[in-house]
PDB file of C-alpha atoms in Angstrom:
ATOM      1  CA  UNK Y 195      11.171 -54.687 -15.918  1.00 49.00           C
ATOM      2  CA  UNK Y 196      11.544 -52.648 -12.783  1.00 53.00           C
ATOM      3  CA  UNK Y 197      14.781 -51.661 -12.292  1.00 58.00           C
ATOM      4  CA  UNK Y 198      15.408 -52.362  -8.353  1.00 61.00           C
ATOM      5  CA  UNK Y 199      18.460 -50.614  -6.529  1.00 61.00           C
ATOM      6  CA  UNK Y 200      19.663 -52.830  -3.465  1.00 67.00           C
ATOM      7  CA  UNK Y 201      19.909 -50.478  -0.723  1.00 66.00           C
ATOM      8  CA  UNK Y 202      22.374 -52.523   1.548  1.00 71.00           C
ATOM      9  CA  UNK Y 203      24.813 -52.531  -2.032  1.00 74.00           C
ATOM     10  CA  UNK Y 204      24.021 -48.430  -2.174  1.00 76.00           C
ATOM     11  CA  UNK Y 205      25.054 -48.061   1.259  1.00 78.00           C
ATOM     12  CA  UNK Y 206      28.463 -49.844   0.624  1.00 85.00           C
ATOM     13  CA  UNK Y 207      29.245 -48.067  -1.817  1.00 86.00           C
ATOM     14  CA  UNK Y 208      28.282 -45.013  -0.431  1.00 85.00           C
ATOM     15  CA  UNK Y 209      30.626 -46.375   2.696  1.00 86.00           C
ATOM     16  CA  UNK Y 210      33.531 -47.810   0.617  1.00 92.00           C
ATOM     17  CA  UNK Y 211      34.207 -44.002  -1.418  1.00 91.00           C
ATOM     18  CA  UNK Y 212      34.000 -42.070   1.429  1.00 90.00           C
ATOM     19  CA  UNK Y 213      36.831 -44.444   3.512  1.00 93.00           C
ATOM     20  CA  UNK Y 214      38.814 -44.334   0.120  1.00 96.00           C
ATOM     21  CA  UNK Y 215      38.937 -40.692  -0.326  1.00 95.00           C
ATOM     22  CA  UNK Y 216      39.105 -40.373   3.754  1.00 94.00           C
ATOM     23  CA  UNK Y 217      42.246 -43.028   3.628  1.00 96.00           C
ATOM     24  CA  UNK Y 218      43.617 -41.222   0.670  1.00 96.00           C
ATOM     25  CA  UNK Y 219      43.811 -37.585   2.354  1.00 96.00           C
ATOM     26  CA  UNK Y 220      45.877 -39.306   5.659  1.00 94.00           C
ATOM     27  CA  UNK Y 221      47.867 -40.407   3.334  1.00 95.00           C
ATOM     28  CA  UNK Y 222      48.262 -37.025   1.474  1.00 96.00           C
ATOM     29  CA  UNK Y 223      49.073 -35.578   5.122  1.00 95.00           C
ATOM     30  CA  UNK Y 224      51.723 -38.301   6.118  1.00 93.00           C
ATOM     31  CA  UNK Y 225      53.466 -37.151   3.099  1.00 95.00           C
ATOM     32  CA  UNK Y 226      53.056 -33.566   3.556  1.00 97.00           C
ATOM     33  CA  UNK Y 227      54.770 -34.784   6.928  1.00 95.00           C
ATOM     34  CA  UNK Y 228      57.787 -36.009   5.885  1.00 92.00           C
ATOM     35  CA  UNK Y 229      58.582 -32.864   3.860  1.00 94.00           C
ATOM     36  CA  UNK Y 230      57.997 -30.733   6.761  1.00 94.00           C
ATOM     37  CA  UNK Y 231      60.395 -32.887   8.317  1.00 91.00           C
ATOM     38  CA  UNK Y 232      63.173 -32.608   5.594  1.00 89.00           C
ATOM     39  CA  UNK Y 233      62.596 -28.681   6.072  1.00 91.00           C
ATOM     40  CA  UNK Y 234      64.442 -28.730   9.898  1.00 85.00           C
ATOM     41  CA  UNK Y 235      68.276 -27.865   9.627  1.00 76.00           C
ATOM     42  CA  UNK Y 236      69.426 -31.403  11.071  1.00 74.00           C
ATOM     43  CA  UNK Y 237      68.176 -33.652   8.590  1.00 73.00           C
ATOM     44  CA  UNK Y 238      69.498 -36.748  10.900  1.00 71.00           C
ATOM     45  CA  UNK Y 239      67.194 -35.972  13.209  1.00 70.00           C
ATOM     46  CA  UNK Y 240      64.420 -35.548  10.397  1.00 73.00           C
ATOM     47  CA  UNK Y 241      62.037 -38.643  12.446  1.00 76.00           C
ATOM     48  CA  UNK Y 242      62.450 -36.778  16.226  1.00 76.00           C
ATOM     49  CA  UNK Y 243      61.293 -34.194  13.570  1.00 78.00           C
ATOM     50  CA  UNK Y 244      58.093 -36.195  12.170  1.00 83.00           C
ATOM     51  CA  UNK Y 245      56.221 -35.631  15.901  1.00 84.00           C
ATOM     52  CA  UNK Y 246      56.905 -31.721  15.557  1.00 87.00           C
ATOM     53  CA  UNK Y 247      54.604 -31.273  12.647  1.00 91.00           C
ATOM     54  CA  UNK Y 248      52.013 -34.003  12.639  1.00 90.00           C
ATOM     55  CA  UNK Y 249      49.948 -31.831  15.052  1.00 87.00           C
ATOM     56  CA  UNK Y 250      50.254 -29.443  12.347  1.00 93.00           C
ATOM     57  CA  UNK Y 251      47.198 -28.574  10.780  1.00 94.00           C
ATOM     58  CA  UNK Y 252      47.164 -29.030   6.813  1.00 95.00           C
ATOM     59  CA  UNK Y 253      46.963 -25.023   5.756  1.00 96.00           C
ATOM     60  CA  UNK Y 254      50.214 -25.162   8.317  1.00 97.00           C
ATOM     61  CA  UNK Y 255      52.524 -28.023   6.881  1.00 97.00           C
ATOM     62  CA  UNK Y 256      51.668 -26.460   3.077  1.00 98.00           C
ATOM     63  CA  UNK Y 257      53.148 -23.057   4.626  1.00 98.00           C
ATOM     64  CA  UNK Y 258      55.826 -24.745   5.754  1.00 97.00           C
ATOM     65  CA  UNK Y 259      57.021 -26.231   2.835  1.00 97.00           C
ATOM     66  CA  UNK Y 260      56.416 -23.408   0.791  1.00 98.00           C
ATOM     67  CA  UNK Y 261      58.171 -21.400   2.978  1.00 98.00           C
ATOM     68  CA  UNK Y 262      61.023 -23.101   2.417  1.00 96.00           C
ATOM     69  CA  UNK Y 263      60.594 -23.711  -0.787  1.00 97.00           C
ATOM     70  CA  UNK Y 264      60.762 -20.002  -1.091  1.00 97.00           C
ATOM     71  CA  UNK Y 265      63.936 -20.017   0.941  1.00 95.00           C
ATOM     72  CA  UNK Y 266      65.357 -22.642   0.150  1.00 93.00           C
ATOM     73  CA  UNK Y 267      64.535 -24.500  -2.806  1.00 94.00           C
ATOM     74  CA  UNK Y 268      63.263 -22.125  -5.229  1.00 96.00           C
ATOM     75  CA  UNK Y 269      63.884 -24.495  -7.697  1.00 96.00           C
ATOM     76  CA  UNK Y 270      60.595 -26.596  -6.694  1.00 96.00           C
ATOM     77  CA  UNK Y 271      58.862 -23.572  -6.604  1.00 96.00           C
ATOM     78  CA  UNK Y 272      56.834 -23.728  -9.886  1.00 96.00           C
ATOM     79  CA  UNK Y 273      56.311 -27.346  -9.024  1.00 96.00           C
ATOM     80  CA  UNK Y 274      55.080 -27.253  -5.641  1.00 97.00           C
ATOM     81  CA  UNK Y 275      53.180 -23.933  -6.906  1.00 97.00           C
ATOM     82  CA  UNK Y 276      50.776 -26.144  -9.462  1.00 96.00           C
ATOM     83  CA  UNK Y 277      51.142 -29.775  -5.956  1.00 96.00           C
ATOM     84  CA  UNK Y 278      49.964 -27.405  -3.597  1.00 97.00           C
ATOM     85  CA  UNK Y 279      47.005 -25.617  -5.694  1.00 97.00           C
ATOM     86  CA  UNK Y 280      45.831 -29.241  -6.176  1.00 97.00           C
ATOM     87  CA  UNK Y 281      45.524 -29.625  -2.136  1.00 97.00           C
ATOM     88  CA  UNK Y 282      43.954 -26.933  -1.824  1.00 96.00           C
ATOM     89  CA  UNK Y 283      40.786 -27.694  -3.357  1.00 95.00           C
ATOM     90  CA  UNK Y 284      40.621 -31.360  -2.432  1.00 96.00           C
ATOM     91  CA  UNK Y 285      41.286 -30.301   0.731  1.00 94.00           C
ATOM     92  CA  UNK Y 286      38.368 -27.620  -0.019  1.00 92.00           C
ATOM     93  CA  UNK Y 287      36.269 -30.985  -0.743  1.00 91.00           C
ATOM     94  CA  UNK Y 288      37.595 -33.149   2.230  1.00 92.00           C
ATOM     95  CA  UNK Y 289      35.313 -30.542   4.116  1.00 90.00           C
ATOM     96  CA  UNK Y 290      32.231 -31.269   1.989  1.00 88.00           C
ATOM     97  CA  UNK Y 291      33.437 -35.183   3.013  1.00 88.00           C
ATOM     98  CA  UNK Y 292      34.612 -35.789   5.982  1.00 85.00           C
ATOM     99  CA  UNK Y 293      33.250 -32.882   8.075  1.00 81.00           C
ATOM    100  CA  UNK Y 294      30.082 -32.092   6.446  1.00 78.00           C
ATOM    101  CA  UNK Y 295      27.786 -34.684   5.124  1.00 66.00           C
ATOM    102  CA  UNK Y 296      24.748 -34.841   6.735  1.00 68.00           C
ATOM    103  CA  UNK Y 297      22.712 -37.050   4.968  1.00 71.00           C
ATOM    104  CA  UNK Y 298      22.002 -39.704   2.239  1.00 68.00           C
ATOM    105  CA  UNK Y 299      19.131 -41.027   1.613  1.00 68.00           C
ATOM    106  CA  UNK Y 300      19.211 -44.854  -0.325  1.00 64.00           C
ATOM    107  CA  UNK Y 301      18.663 -45.141  -3.144  1.00 64.00           C
ATOM    108  CA  UNK Y 302      19.202 -41.561  -3.568  1.00 69.00           C
ATOM    109  CA  UNK Y 303      22.392 -41.209  -5.940  1.00 73.00           C
ATOM    110  CA  UNK Y 304      22.961 -37.832  -4.116  1.00 77.00           C
ATOM    111  CA  UNK Y 305      24.596 -37.446  -0.561  1.00 81.00           C
ATOM    112  CA  UNK Y 306      23.679 -34.123   1.179  1.00 83.00           C
ATOM    113  CA  UNK Y 307      26.688 -32.780   2.652  1.00 85.00           C
ATOM    114  CA  UNK Y 308      26.754 -28.547   4.471  1.00 84.00           C
ATOM    115  CA  UNK Y 309      29.396 -27.259   6.202  1.00 86.00           C
ATOM    116  CA  UNK Y 310      29.841 -23.366   7.711  1.00 87.00           C
ATOM    117  CA  UNK Y 311      32.135 -21.068   5.561  1.00 85.00           C
ATOM    118  CA  UNK Y 312      32.132 -17.450   6.909  1.00 90.00           C
ATOM    119  CA  UNK Y 313      28.841 -17.813   8.752  1.00 90.00           C
ATOM    120  CA  UNK Y 314      26.732 -19.355   5.802  1.00 91.00           C
ATOM    121  CA  UNK Y 315      25.820 -22.946   5.623  1.00 89.00           C
ATOM    122  CA  UNK Y 316      26.430 -24.340   2.064  1.00 88.00           C
ATOM    123  CA  UNK Y 317      25.370 -27.367   0.464  1.00 87.00           C
ATOM    124  CA  UNK Y 318      26.913 -29.844  -1.912  1.00 87.00           C
ATOM    125  CA  UNK Y 319      25.065 -32.703  -3.225  1.00 86.00           C
ATOM    126  CA  UNK Y 320      27.988 -35.366  -4.145  1.00 87.00           C
ATOM    127  CA  UNK Y 321      26.969 -38.974  -5.733  1.00 88.00           C
ATOM    128  CA  UNK Y 322      29.850 -41.893  -4.973  1.00 88.00           C
ATOM    129  CA  UNK Y 323      31.104 -41.371  -8.428  1.00 92.00           C
ATOM    130  CA  UNK Y 324      31.973 -37.920  -7.930  1.00 93.00           C
ATOM    131  CA  UNK Y 325      33.316 -39.318  -4.636  1.00 93.00           C
ATOM    132  CA  UNK Y 326      35.380 -41.597  -6.368  1.00 95.00           C
ATOM    133  CA  UNK Y 327      36.772 -38.921  -8.811  1.00 96.00           C
ATOM    134  CA  UNK Y 328      37.953 -37.149  -5.926  1.00 96.00           C
ATOM    135  CA  UNK Y 329      39.878 -40.252  -4.824  1.00 96.00           C
ATOM    136  CA  UNK Y 330      41.947 -40.243  -7.983  1.00 97.00           C
ATOM    137  CA  UNK Y 331      42.941 -36.906  -8.085  1.00 96.00           C
ATOM    138  CA  UNK Y 332      44.251 -37.486  -4.302  1.00 96.00           C
ATOM    139  CA  UNK Y 333      46.158 -41.118  -5.534  1.00 96.00           C
ATOM    140  CA  UNK Y 334      46.906 -38.607  -8.723  1.00 96.00           C
ATOM    141  CA  UNK Y 335      48.322 -35.677  -5.254  1.00 96.00           C
ATOM    142  CA  UNK Y 336      50.279 -38.847  -3.569  1.00 94.00           C
ATOM    143  CA  UNK Y 337      51.874 -40.359  -5.963  1.00 93.00           C
ATOM    144  CA  UNK Y 338      50.958 -39.978  -9.433  1.00 88.00           C
ATOM    145  CA  UNK Y 339      53.205 -37.408 -11.578  1.00 84.00           C
ATOM    146  CA  UNK Y 340      55.008 -35.167  -9.015  1.00 87.00           C
ATOM    147  CA  UNK Y 341      53.301 -36.688  -6.282  1.00 91.00           C
ATOM    148  CA  UNK Y 342      53.540 -35.506  -2.648  1.00 93.00           C
ATOM    149  CA  UNK Y 343      54.495 -38.886  -1.700  1.00 93.00           C
ATOM    150  CA  UNK Y 344      56.325 -39.882  -5.478  1.00 91.00           C
ATOM    151  CA  UNK Y 345      58.204 -38.451  -7.578  1.00 93.00           C
ATOM    152  CA  UNK Y 346      58.163 -34.711  -5.852  1.00 94.00           C
ATOM    153  CA  UNK Y 347      58.988 -37.410  -2.687  1.00 93.00           C
ATOM    154  CA  UNK Y 348      62.179 -37.544  -4.549  1.00 93.00           C
ATOM    155  CA  UNK Y 349      63.221 -34.347  -5.646  1.00 94.00           C
ATOM    156  CA  UNK Y 350      62.240 -32.250  -2.628  1.00 94.00           C
ATOM    157  CA  UNK Y 351      64.457 -35.150  -0.688  1.00 91.00           C
ATOM    158  CA  UNK Y 352      67.378 -34.853  -3.206  1.00 92.00           C
ATOM    159  CA  UNK Y 353      67.369 -31.869  -3.296  1.00 93.00           C
ATOM    160  CA  UNK Y 354      67.498 -31.429  -0.019  1.00 91.00           C
ATOM    161  CA  UNK Y 355      70.044 -33.254   0.444  1.00 85.00           C
ATOM    162  CA  UNK Y 356      72.277 -32.176  -2.218  1.00 85.00           C
ATOM    163  CA  UNK Y 357      71.864 -28.708  -0.477  1.00 84.00           C
ATOM    164  CA  UNK Y 358      73.065 -30.486   3.110  1.00 81.00           C
ATOM    165  CA  UNK Y 359      76.186 -31.944   1.720  1.00 79.00           C
ATOM    166  CA  UNK Y 360      77.250 -28.449   0.486  1.00 78.00           C
ATOM    167  CA  UNK Y 361      77.519 -27.161   3.754  1.00 69.00           C
ATOM    168  CA  UNK Y 362      78.681 -29.502   5.981  1.00 68.00           C
ATOM    169  CA  UNK Y 363      82.146 -31.651   6.193  1.00 73.00           C
ATOM    170  CA  UNK Y 364      82.142 -34.751   4.964  1.00 73.00           C
ATOM    171  CA  UNK Y 365      81.491 -36.891   8.629  1.00 72.00           C
ATOM    172  CA  UNK Y 366      77.873 -35.561   8.230  1.00 65.00           C
ATOM    173  CA  UNK Y 367      77.435 -36.116   4.311  1.00 70.00           C
ATOM    174  CA  UNK Y 368      74.436 -37.503   3.786  1.00 73.00           C
ATOM    175  CA  UNK Y 369      75.180 -40.326   0.472  1.00 71.00           C
TER     176      UNK Y 369
END
């Protein structure tokens, strides 16, 4: 008996995989915006500073956090380096998935994606399964161990608030 592939099922699987990846990346970017907002001096007006960072590129947000950690919270350097490295790799994958995919031919398992890097067009073939694996990596960097929207978020905020409380008078301390 011939194994037939339903093109509508394949189409739905592809769109679900890409959609889940893109949404997970948005969640990551918002987590970075929150961390950036904690780098400004006035923690009480953190919500105001959210607007400042929302329009920044991913690279700019990563740099703001990296610079702040280097200068103000060096004890978080090693954890941040690991997170930042994973974000960098996932961003390369995002470029192919969100900006570069050009064609997929149902019922083929491969999705052809093309992006321009330094004047050269690069092709990458991805499967739905590979996109789902990348999404799981995003979930981990978002909310897994040392996740931007999880443990690292709490560690960063707690460290930042403790440092704030050391330099302000009792009226402005955050408890």
